[in-house]
PDB file of C-alpha atoms in Angstrom:
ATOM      1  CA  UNK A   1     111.921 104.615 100.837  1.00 88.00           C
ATOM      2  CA  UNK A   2     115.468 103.222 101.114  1.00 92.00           C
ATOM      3  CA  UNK A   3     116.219  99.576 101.711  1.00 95.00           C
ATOM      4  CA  UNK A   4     119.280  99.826 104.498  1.00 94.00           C
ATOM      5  CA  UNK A   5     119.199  96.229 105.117  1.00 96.00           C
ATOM      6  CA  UNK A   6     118.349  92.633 104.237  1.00 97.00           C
ATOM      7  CA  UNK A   7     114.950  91.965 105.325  1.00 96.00           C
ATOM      8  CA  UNK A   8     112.703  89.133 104.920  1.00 97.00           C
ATOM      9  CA  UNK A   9     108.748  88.298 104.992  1.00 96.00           C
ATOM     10  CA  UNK A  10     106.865  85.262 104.004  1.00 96.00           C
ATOM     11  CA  UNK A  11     107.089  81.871 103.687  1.00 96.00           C
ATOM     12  CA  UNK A  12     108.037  79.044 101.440  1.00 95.00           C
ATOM     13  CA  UNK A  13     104.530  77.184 102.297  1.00 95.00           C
ATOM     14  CA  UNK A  14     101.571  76.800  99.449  1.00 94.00           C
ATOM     15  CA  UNK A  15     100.037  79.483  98.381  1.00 94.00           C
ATOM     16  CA  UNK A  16     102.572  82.271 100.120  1.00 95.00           C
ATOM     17  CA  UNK A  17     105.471  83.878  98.666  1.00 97.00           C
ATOM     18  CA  UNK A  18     109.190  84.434 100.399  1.00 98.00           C
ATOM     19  CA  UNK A  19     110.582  88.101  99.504  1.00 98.00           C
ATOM     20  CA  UNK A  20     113.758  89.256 100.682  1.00 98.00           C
ATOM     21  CA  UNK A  21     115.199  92.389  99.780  1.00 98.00           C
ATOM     22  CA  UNK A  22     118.849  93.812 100.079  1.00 98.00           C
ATOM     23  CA  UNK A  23     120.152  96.871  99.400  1.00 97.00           C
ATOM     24  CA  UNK A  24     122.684  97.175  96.359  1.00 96.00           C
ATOM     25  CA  UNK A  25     123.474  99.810  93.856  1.00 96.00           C
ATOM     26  CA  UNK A  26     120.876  98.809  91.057  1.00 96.00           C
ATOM     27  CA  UNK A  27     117.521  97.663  91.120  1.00 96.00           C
ATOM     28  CA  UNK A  28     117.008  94.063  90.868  1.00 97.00           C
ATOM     29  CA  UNK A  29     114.206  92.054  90.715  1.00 97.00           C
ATOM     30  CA  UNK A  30     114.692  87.913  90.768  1.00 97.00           C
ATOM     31  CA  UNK A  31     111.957  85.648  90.791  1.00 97.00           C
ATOM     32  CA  UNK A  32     111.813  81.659  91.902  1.00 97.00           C
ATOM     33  CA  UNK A  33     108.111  80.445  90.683  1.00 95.00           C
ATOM     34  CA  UNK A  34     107.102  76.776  90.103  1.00 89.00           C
ATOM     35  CA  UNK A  35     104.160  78.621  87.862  1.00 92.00           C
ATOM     36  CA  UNK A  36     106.420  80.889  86.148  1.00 94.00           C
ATOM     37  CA  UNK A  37     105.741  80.145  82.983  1.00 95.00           C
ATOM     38  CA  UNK A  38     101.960  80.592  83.130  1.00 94.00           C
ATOM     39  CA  UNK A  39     102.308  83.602  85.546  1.00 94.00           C
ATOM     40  CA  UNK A  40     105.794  85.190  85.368  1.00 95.00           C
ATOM     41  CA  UNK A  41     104.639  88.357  83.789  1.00 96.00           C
ATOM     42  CA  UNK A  42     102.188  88.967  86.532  1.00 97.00           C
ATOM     43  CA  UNK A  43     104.251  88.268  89.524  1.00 97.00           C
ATOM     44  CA  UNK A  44     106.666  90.734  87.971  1.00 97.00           C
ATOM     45  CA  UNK A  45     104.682  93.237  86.988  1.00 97.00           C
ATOM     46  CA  UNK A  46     102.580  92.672  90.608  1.00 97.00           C
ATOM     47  CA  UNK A  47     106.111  93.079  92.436  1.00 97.00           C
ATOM     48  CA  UNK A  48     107.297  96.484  89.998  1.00 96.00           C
ATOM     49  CA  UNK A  49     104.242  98.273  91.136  1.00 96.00           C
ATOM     50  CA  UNK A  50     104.560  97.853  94.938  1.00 95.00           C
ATOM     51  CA  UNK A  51     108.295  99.270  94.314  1.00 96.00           C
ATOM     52  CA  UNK A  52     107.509 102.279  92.091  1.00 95.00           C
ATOM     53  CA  UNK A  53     104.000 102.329  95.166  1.00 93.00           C
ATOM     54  CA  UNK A  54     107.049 102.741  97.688  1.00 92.00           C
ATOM     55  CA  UNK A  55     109.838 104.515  95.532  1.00 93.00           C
ATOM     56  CA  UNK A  56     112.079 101.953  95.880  1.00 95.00           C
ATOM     57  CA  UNK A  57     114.814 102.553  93.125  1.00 95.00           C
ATOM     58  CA  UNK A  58     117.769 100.560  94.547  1.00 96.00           C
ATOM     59  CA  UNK A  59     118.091  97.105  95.733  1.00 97.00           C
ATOM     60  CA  UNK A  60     117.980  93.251  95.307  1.00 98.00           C
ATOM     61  CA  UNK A  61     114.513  92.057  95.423  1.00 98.00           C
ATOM     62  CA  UNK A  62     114.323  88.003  95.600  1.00 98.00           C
ATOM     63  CA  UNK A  63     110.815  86.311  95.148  1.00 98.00           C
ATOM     64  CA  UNK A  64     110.379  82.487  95.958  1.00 98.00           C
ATOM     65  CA  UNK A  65     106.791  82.213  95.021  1.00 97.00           C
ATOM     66  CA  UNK A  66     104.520  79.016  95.452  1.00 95.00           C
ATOM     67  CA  UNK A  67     101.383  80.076  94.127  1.00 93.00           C
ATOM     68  CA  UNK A  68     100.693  83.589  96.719  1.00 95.00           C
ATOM     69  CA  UNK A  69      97.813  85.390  95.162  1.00 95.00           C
ATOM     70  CA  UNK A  70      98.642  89.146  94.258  1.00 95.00           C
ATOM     71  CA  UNK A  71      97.471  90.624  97.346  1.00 95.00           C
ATOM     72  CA  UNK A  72      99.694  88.126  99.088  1.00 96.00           C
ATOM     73  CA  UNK A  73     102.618  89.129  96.624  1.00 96.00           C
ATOM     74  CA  UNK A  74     102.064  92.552  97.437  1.00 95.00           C
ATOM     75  CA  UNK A  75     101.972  92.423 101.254  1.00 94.00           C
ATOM     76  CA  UNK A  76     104.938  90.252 101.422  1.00 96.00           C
ATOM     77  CA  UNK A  77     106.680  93.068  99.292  1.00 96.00           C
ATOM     78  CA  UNK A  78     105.555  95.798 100.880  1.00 93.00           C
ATOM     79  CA  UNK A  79     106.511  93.999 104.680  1.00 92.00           C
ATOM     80  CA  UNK A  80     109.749  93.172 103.698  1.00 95.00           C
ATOM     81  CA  UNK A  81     110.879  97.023 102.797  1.00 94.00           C
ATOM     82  CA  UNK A  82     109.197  97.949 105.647  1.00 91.00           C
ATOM     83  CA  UNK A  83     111.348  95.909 107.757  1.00 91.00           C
ATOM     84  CA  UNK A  84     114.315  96.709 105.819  1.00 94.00           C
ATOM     85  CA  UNK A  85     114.145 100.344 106.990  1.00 89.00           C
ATOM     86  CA  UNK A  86     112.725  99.653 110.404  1.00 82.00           C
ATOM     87  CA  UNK A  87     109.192 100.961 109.276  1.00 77.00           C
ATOM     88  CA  UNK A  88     107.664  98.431 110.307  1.00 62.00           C
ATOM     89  CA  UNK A  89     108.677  99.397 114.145  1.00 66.00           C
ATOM     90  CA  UNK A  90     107.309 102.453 114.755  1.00 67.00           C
ATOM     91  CA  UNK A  91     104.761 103.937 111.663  1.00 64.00           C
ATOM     92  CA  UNK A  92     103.011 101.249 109.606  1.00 66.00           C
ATOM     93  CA  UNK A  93     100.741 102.970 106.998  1.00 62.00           C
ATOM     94  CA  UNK A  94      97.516 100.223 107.913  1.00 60.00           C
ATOM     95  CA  UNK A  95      95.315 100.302 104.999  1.00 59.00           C
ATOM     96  CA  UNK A  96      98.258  99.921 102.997  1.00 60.00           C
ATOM     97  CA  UNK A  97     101.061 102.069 101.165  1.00 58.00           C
ATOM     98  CA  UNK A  98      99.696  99.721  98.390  1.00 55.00           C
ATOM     99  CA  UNK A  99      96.642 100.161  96.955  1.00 52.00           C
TER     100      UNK A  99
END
C-alpha cells in the first residue's frame, strides 16, 4: 500500500491512540506517549509491524498515544492507511490485514 494522503483515525481520549499518516519521501515514525518511557519500545515496535503487515515503506506516521492497548494501536494504524488510500471506501479486508 501507498499512503496518497493525510489521513487520520483515533482519538486523543484515555486509553485510545491518535495516528495520522502523510505521505513523504522516507519512512517516519513519531511517537507522543505520556507512558513512553515504560512502553516506548512496544508502541514502536507494535506500530513497525502493522507497516511492514501493510508494506508501507514511505510516509510520516504520527502517534499521540494515551495508554491504547496494542490491538487498539494496531487498528488505529491500520484505519488510518486505509483511509489514506481510500481503502477504507470500497474493500476493507474485515478480519484484519493485521494479524
Amino acid at each position: 500500500m501507498v499512503i496518497e494522503k493525510t489521513a487520520m483515525a483515533g482519538t486523543l481520549e484515555s486509553s485510545d491512540a491518535q495516528v495520522t499518516v502523510s505521505p513523504t519521501d522516507t519512512l517516519e515514525v513519531v511517537i507522543e506517549s505520556s507512558v513512553i518511557n515504560q512502553y516506548g519500545r512496544q508502541i514502536k515496535a507494535t506500530v513497525e509491524d502493522v507497516l511492514d503487515r501493510l508494506d508501507i515503506k514511505q510516509g510520516l506516521i504520527s502517534v499521540v498515544d494515551k495508554g491504547a492497548l496494542d490491538c487498539t494501536l494496531k487498528a488505529r494504524v491500520e484505519c488510518a492507511v486505509f483511509r489514506s488510500c481510500d481503502a477504507s471506501l470500497t474493500d476493507i479486508p474485515w478480519g484484519g490485514a493485521i494479524r
